[in-house]
PDB file of C-alpha atoms and ligand atoms in Angstrom:
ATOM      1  CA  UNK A   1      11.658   7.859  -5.199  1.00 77.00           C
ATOM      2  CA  UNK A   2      13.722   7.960  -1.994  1.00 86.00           C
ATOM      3  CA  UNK A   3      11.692   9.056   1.594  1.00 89.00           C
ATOM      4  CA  UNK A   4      12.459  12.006   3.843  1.00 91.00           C
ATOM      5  CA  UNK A   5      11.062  12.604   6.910  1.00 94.00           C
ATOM      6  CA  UNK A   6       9.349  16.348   8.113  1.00 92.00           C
ATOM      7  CA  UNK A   7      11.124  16.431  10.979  1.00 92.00           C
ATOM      8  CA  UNK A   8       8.568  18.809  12.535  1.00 95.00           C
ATOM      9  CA  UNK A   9       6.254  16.151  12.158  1.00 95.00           C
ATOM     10  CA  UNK A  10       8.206  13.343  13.694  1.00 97.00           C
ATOM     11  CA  UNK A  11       7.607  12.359  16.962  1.00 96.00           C
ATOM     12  CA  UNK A  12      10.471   9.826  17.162  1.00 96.00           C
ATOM     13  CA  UNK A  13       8.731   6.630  17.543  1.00 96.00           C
ATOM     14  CA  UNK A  14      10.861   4.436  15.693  1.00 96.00           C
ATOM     15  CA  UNK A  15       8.105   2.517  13.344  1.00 95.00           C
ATOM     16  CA  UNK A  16       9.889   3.441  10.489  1.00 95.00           C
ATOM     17  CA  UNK A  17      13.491   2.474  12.192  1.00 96.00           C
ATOM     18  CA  UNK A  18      11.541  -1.026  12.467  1.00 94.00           C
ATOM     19  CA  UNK A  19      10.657  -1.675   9.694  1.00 93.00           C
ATOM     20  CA  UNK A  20      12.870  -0.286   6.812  1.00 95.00           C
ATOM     21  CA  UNK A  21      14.120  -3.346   5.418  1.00 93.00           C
ATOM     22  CA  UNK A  22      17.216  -1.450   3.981  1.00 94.00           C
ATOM     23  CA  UNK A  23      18.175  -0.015   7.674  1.00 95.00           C
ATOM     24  CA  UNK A  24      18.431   3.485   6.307  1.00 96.00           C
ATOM     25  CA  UNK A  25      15.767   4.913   8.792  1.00 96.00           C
ATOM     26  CA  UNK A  26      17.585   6.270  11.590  1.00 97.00           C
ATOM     27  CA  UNK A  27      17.024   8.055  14.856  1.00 97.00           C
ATOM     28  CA  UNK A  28      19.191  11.634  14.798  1.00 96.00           C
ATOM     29  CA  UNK A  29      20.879  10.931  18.538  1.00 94.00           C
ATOM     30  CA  UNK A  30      20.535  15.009  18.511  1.00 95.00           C
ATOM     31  CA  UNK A  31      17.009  16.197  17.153  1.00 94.00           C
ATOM     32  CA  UNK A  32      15.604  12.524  18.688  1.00 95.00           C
ATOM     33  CA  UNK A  33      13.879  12.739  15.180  1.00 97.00           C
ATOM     34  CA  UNK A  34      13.979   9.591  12.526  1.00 97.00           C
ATOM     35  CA  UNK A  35      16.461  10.595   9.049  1.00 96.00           C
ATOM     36  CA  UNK A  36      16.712   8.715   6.348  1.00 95.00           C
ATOM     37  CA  UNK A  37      20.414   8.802   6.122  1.00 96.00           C
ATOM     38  CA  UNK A  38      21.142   6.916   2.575  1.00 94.00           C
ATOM     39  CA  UNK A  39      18.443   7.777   0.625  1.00 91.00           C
ATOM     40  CA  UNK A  40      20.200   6.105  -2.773  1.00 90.00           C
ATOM     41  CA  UNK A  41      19.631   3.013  -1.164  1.00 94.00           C
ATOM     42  CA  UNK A  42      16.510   3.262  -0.280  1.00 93.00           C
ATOM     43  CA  UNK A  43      14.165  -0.022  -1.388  1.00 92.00           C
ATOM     44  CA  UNK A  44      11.433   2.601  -2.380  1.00 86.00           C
ATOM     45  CA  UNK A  45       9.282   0.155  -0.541  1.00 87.00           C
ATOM     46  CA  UNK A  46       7.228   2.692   1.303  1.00 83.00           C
ATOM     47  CA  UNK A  47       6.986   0.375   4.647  1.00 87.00           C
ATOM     48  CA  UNK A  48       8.175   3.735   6.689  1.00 91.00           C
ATOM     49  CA  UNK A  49       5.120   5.497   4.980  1.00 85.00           C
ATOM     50  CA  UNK A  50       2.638   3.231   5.675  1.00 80.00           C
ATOM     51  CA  UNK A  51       4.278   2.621   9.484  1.00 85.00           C
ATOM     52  CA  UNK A  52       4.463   6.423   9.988  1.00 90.00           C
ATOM     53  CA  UNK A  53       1.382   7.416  12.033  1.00 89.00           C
ATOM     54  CA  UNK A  54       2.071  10.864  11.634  1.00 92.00           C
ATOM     55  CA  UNK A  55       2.002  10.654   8.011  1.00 86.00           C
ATOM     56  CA  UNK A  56       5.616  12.711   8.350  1.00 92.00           C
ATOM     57  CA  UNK A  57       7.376  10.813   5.633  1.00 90.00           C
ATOM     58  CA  UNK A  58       7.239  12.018   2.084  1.00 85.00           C
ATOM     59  CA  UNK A  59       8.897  11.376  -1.116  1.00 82.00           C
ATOM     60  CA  UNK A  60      10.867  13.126  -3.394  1.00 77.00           C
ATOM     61  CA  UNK A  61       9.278  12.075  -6.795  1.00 72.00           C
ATOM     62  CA  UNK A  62      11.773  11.891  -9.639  1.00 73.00           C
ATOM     63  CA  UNK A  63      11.377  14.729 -12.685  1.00 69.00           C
ATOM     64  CA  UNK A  64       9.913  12.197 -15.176  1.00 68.00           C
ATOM     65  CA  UNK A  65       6.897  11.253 -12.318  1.00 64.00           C
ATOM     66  CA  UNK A  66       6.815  14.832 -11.400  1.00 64.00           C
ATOM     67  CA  UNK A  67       8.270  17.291 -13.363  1.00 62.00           C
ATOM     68  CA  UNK A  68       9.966  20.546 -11.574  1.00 59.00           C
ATOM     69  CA  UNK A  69       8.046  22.576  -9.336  1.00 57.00           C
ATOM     70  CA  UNK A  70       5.927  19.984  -8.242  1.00 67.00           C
ATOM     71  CA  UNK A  71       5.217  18.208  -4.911  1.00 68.00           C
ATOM     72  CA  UNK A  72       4.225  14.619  -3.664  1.00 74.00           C
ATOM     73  CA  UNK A  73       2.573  14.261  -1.053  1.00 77.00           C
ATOM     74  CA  UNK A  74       1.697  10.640   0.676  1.00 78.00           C
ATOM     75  CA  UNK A  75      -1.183  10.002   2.686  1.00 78.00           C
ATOM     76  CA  UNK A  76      -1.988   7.005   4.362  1.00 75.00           C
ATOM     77  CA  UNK A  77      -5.047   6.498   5.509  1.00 78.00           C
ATOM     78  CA  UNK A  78      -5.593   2.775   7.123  1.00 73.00           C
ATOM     79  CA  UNK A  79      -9.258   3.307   8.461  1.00 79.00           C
ATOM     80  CA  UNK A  80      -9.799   3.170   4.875  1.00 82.00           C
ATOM     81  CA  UNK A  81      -7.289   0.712   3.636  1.00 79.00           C
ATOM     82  CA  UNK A  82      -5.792   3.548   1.186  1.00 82.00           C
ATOM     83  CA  UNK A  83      -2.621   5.126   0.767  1.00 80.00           C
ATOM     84  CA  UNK A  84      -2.950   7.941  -1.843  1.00 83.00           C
ATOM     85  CA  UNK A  85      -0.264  10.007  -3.689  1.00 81.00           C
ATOM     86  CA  UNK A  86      -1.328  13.428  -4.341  1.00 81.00           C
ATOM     87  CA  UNK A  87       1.027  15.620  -7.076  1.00 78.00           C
ATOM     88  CA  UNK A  88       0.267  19.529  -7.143  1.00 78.00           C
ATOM     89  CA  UNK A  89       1.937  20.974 -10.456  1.00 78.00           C
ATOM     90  CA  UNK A  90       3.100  24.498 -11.010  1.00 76.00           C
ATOM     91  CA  UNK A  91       0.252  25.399 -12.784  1.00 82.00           C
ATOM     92  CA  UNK A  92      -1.692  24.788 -10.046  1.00 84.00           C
ATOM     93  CA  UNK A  93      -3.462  20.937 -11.449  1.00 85.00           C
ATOM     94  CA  UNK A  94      -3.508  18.172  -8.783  1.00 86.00           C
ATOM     95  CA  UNK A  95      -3.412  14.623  -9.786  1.00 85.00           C
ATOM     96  CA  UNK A  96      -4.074  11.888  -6.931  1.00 87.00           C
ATOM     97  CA  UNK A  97      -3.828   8.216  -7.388  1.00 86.00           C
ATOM     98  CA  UNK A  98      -5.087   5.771  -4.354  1.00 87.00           C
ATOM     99  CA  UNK A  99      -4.113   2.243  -3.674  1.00 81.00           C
ATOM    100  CA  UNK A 100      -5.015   0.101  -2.132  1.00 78.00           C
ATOM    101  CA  UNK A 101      -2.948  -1.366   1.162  1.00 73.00           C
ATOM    102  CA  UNK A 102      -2.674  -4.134   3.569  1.00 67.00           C
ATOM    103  CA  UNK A 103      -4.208  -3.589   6.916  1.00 62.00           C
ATOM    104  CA  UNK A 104      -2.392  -6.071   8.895  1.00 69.00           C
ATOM    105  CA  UNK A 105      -2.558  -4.999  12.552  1.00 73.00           C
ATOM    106  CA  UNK A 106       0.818  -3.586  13.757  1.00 69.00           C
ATOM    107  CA  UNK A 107       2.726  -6.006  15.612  1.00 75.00           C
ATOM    108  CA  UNK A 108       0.288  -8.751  14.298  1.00 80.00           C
ATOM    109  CA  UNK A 109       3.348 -10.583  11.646  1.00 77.00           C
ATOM    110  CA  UNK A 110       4.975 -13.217  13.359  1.00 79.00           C
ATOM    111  CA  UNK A 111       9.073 -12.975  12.886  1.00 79.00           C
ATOM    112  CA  UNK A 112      11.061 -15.997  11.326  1.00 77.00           C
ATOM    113  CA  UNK A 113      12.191 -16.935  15.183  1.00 83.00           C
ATOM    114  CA  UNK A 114       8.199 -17.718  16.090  1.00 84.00           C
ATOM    115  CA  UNK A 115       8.302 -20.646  13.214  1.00 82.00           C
ATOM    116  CA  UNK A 116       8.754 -23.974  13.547  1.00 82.00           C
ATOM    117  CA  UNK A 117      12.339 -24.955  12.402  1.00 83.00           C
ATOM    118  CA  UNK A 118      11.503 -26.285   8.932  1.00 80.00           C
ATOM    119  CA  UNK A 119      12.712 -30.184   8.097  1.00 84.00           C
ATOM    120  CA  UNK A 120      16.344 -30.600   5.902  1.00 87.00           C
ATOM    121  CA  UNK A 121      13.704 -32.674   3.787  1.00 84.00           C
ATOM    122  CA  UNK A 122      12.260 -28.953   2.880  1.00 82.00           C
ATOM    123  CA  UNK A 123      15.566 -28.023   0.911  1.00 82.00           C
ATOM    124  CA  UNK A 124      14.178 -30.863  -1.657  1.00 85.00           C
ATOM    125  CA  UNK A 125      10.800 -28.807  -1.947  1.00 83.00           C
ATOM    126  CA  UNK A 126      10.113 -26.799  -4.817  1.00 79.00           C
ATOM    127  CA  UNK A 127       7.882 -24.986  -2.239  1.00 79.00           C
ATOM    128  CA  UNK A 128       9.175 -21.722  -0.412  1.00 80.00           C
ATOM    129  CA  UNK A 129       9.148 -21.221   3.534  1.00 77.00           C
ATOM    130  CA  UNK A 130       5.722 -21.385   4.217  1.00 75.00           C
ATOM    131  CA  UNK A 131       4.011 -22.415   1.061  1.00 77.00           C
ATOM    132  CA  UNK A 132       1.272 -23.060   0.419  1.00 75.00           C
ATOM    133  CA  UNK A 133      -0.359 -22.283   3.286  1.00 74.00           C
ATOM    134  CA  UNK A 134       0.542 -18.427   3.376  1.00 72.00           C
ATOM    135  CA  UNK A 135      -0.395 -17.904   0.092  1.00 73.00           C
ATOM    136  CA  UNK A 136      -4.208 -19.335   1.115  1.00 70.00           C
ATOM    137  CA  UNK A 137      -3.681 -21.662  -1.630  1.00 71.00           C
ATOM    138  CA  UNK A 138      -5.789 -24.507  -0.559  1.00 72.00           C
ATOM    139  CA  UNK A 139      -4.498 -28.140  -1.719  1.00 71.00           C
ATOM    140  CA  UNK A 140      -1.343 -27.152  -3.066  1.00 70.00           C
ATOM    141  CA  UNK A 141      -0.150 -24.558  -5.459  1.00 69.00           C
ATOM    142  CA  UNK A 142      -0.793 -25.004  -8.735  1.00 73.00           C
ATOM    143  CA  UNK A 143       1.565 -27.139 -11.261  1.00 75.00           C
ATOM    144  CA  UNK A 144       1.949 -27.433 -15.042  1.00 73.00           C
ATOM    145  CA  UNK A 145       3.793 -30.731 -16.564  1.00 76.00           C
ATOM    146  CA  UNK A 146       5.894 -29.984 -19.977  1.00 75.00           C
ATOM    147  CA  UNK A 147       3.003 -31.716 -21.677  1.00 73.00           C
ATOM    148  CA  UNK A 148       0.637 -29.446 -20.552  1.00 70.00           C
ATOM    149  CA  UNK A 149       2.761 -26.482 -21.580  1.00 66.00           C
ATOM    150  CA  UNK A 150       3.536 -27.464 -25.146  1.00 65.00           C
ATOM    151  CA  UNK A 151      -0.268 -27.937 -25.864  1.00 61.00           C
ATOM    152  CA  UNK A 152      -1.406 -24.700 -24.875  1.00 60.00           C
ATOM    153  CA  UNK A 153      -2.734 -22.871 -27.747  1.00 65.00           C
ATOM    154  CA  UNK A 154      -0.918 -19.675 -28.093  1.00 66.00           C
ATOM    155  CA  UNK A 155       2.834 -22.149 -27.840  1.00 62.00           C
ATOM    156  CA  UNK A 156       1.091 -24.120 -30.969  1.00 66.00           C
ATOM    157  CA  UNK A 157       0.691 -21.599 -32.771  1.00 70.00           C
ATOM    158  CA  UNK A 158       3.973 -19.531 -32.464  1.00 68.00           C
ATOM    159  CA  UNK A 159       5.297 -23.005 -33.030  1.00 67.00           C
ATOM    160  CA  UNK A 160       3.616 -23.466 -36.489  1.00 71.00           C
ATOM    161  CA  UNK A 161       4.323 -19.690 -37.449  1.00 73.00           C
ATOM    162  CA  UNK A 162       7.989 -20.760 -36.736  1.00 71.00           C
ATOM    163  CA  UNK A 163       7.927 -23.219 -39.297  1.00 72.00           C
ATOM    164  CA  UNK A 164       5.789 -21.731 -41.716  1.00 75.00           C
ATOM    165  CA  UNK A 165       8.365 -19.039 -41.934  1.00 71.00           C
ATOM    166  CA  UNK A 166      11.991 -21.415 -42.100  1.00 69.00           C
TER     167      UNK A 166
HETATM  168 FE1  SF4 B 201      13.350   2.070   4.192  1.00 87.96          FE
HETATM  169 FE2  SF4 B 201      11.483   1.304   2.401  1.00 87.96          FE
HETATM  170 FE3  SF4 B 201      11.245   3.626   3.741  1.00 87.96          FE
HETATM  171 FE4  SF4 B 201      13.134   3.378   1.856  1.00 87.96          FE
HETATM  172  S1  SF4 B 201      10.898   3.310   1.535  1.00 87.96           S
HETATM  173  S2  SF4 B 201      13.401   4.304   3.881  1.00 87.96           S
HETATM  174  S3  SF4 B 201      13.718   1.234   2.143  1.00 87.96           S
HETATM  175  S4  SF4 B 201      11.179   1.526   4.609  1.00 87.96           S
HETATM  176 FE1  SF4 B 202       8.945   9.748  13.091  1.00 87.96          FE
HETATM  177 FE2  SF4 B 202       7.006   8.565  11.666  1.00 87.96          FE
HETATM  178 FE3  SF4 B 202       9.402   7.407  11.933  1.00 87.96          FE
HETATM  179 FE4  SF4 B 202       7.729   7.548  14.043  1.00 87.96          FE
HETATM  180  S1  SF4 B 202       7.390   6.388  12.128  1.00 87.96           S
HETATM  181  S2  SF4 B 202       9.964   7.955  14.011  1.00 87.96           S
HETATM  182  S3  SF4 B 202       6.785   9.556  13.660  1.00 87.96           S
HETATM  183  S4  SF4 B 202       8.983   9.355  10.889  1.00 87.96           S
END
């Protein structure tokens, strides 16, 4: 479901321009209001509506989420650590659904540039930029040798069902 911005809402403070990983948000040079000016390739990431702090970007659900006549409404709420999705129907019903988000303070993330230039020894790593230690995985990630794998339980037994049925 592709954003749109109420442009009534906007106040042109370019969160959303800074954070759309797809570049789609854009500042109208005119109206000095953000646009989302390709919304088929939008991520559907929702960065811009949890960056907005006018809560002026929206959504336009597709018909099988929420059939015609209906409207989504987003509302982000990071006192509470909640963005919610609210659907009115025609008939009048309301469903809302709440999730939870992450409250990393704004400007808090550092960008690739602050890191340390990693080692050409890391292009031998299984481990990605950063591993373990952003994923708070204290002494390692976890690893599984072949052996391990083939003795698991559920494996031995669609094993023997395999041959029980050649
Ligand atoms: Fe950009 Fe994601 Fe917002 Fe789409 S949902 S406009 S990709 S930030
Ligand atoms: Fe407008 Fe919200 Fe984007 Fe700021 S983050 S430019 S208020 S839509």
């Amino acid at each position: 479901m592709p954003t749109f911005v109420y442009m009534t809402a906007c106040d042109g403070c370019g969160h959303c321009v800074d954070i759309c990983p797809s570049d789609i948000m854009h500042i109208d040079p005119t109206t000095r209001r953000a646009v989302n000016i390709e919304p088929n390739f939008c991520w559907e990431c929702y960065s811009c509506v949890k960056a907005c702090p006018q809560n002026a970007i929206d959504d336009r659900g597709y018909s099988d989420f929420a059939p015609m006549g209906h409207k989504v409404r987003v509302l982000r709420e990071p006192e509470k650590g909640t963005i919610s999705w609210r659907l009115k129907f025609r008939d009048g019903r309301e469903k809302n659904f709440v999730s939870p988000i992450r409250t990393t303070e704004w400007g808090s993330i550092k960008c690739a540039s602050e890191y340390e230039q990693p080692s050409t020894a890391s292009f031998d790593s299984a481990e990605l930029a950063h591993e373990p230690d952003y994923l708070k995985a204290d002494g390692g990630l976890r690893t599984i040798s072949k052996q391990q794998f083939k003795k698991h339980p559920i494996a031995k037994e669609k094993t023997s069902n395999l041959k029980a049925a050649e």
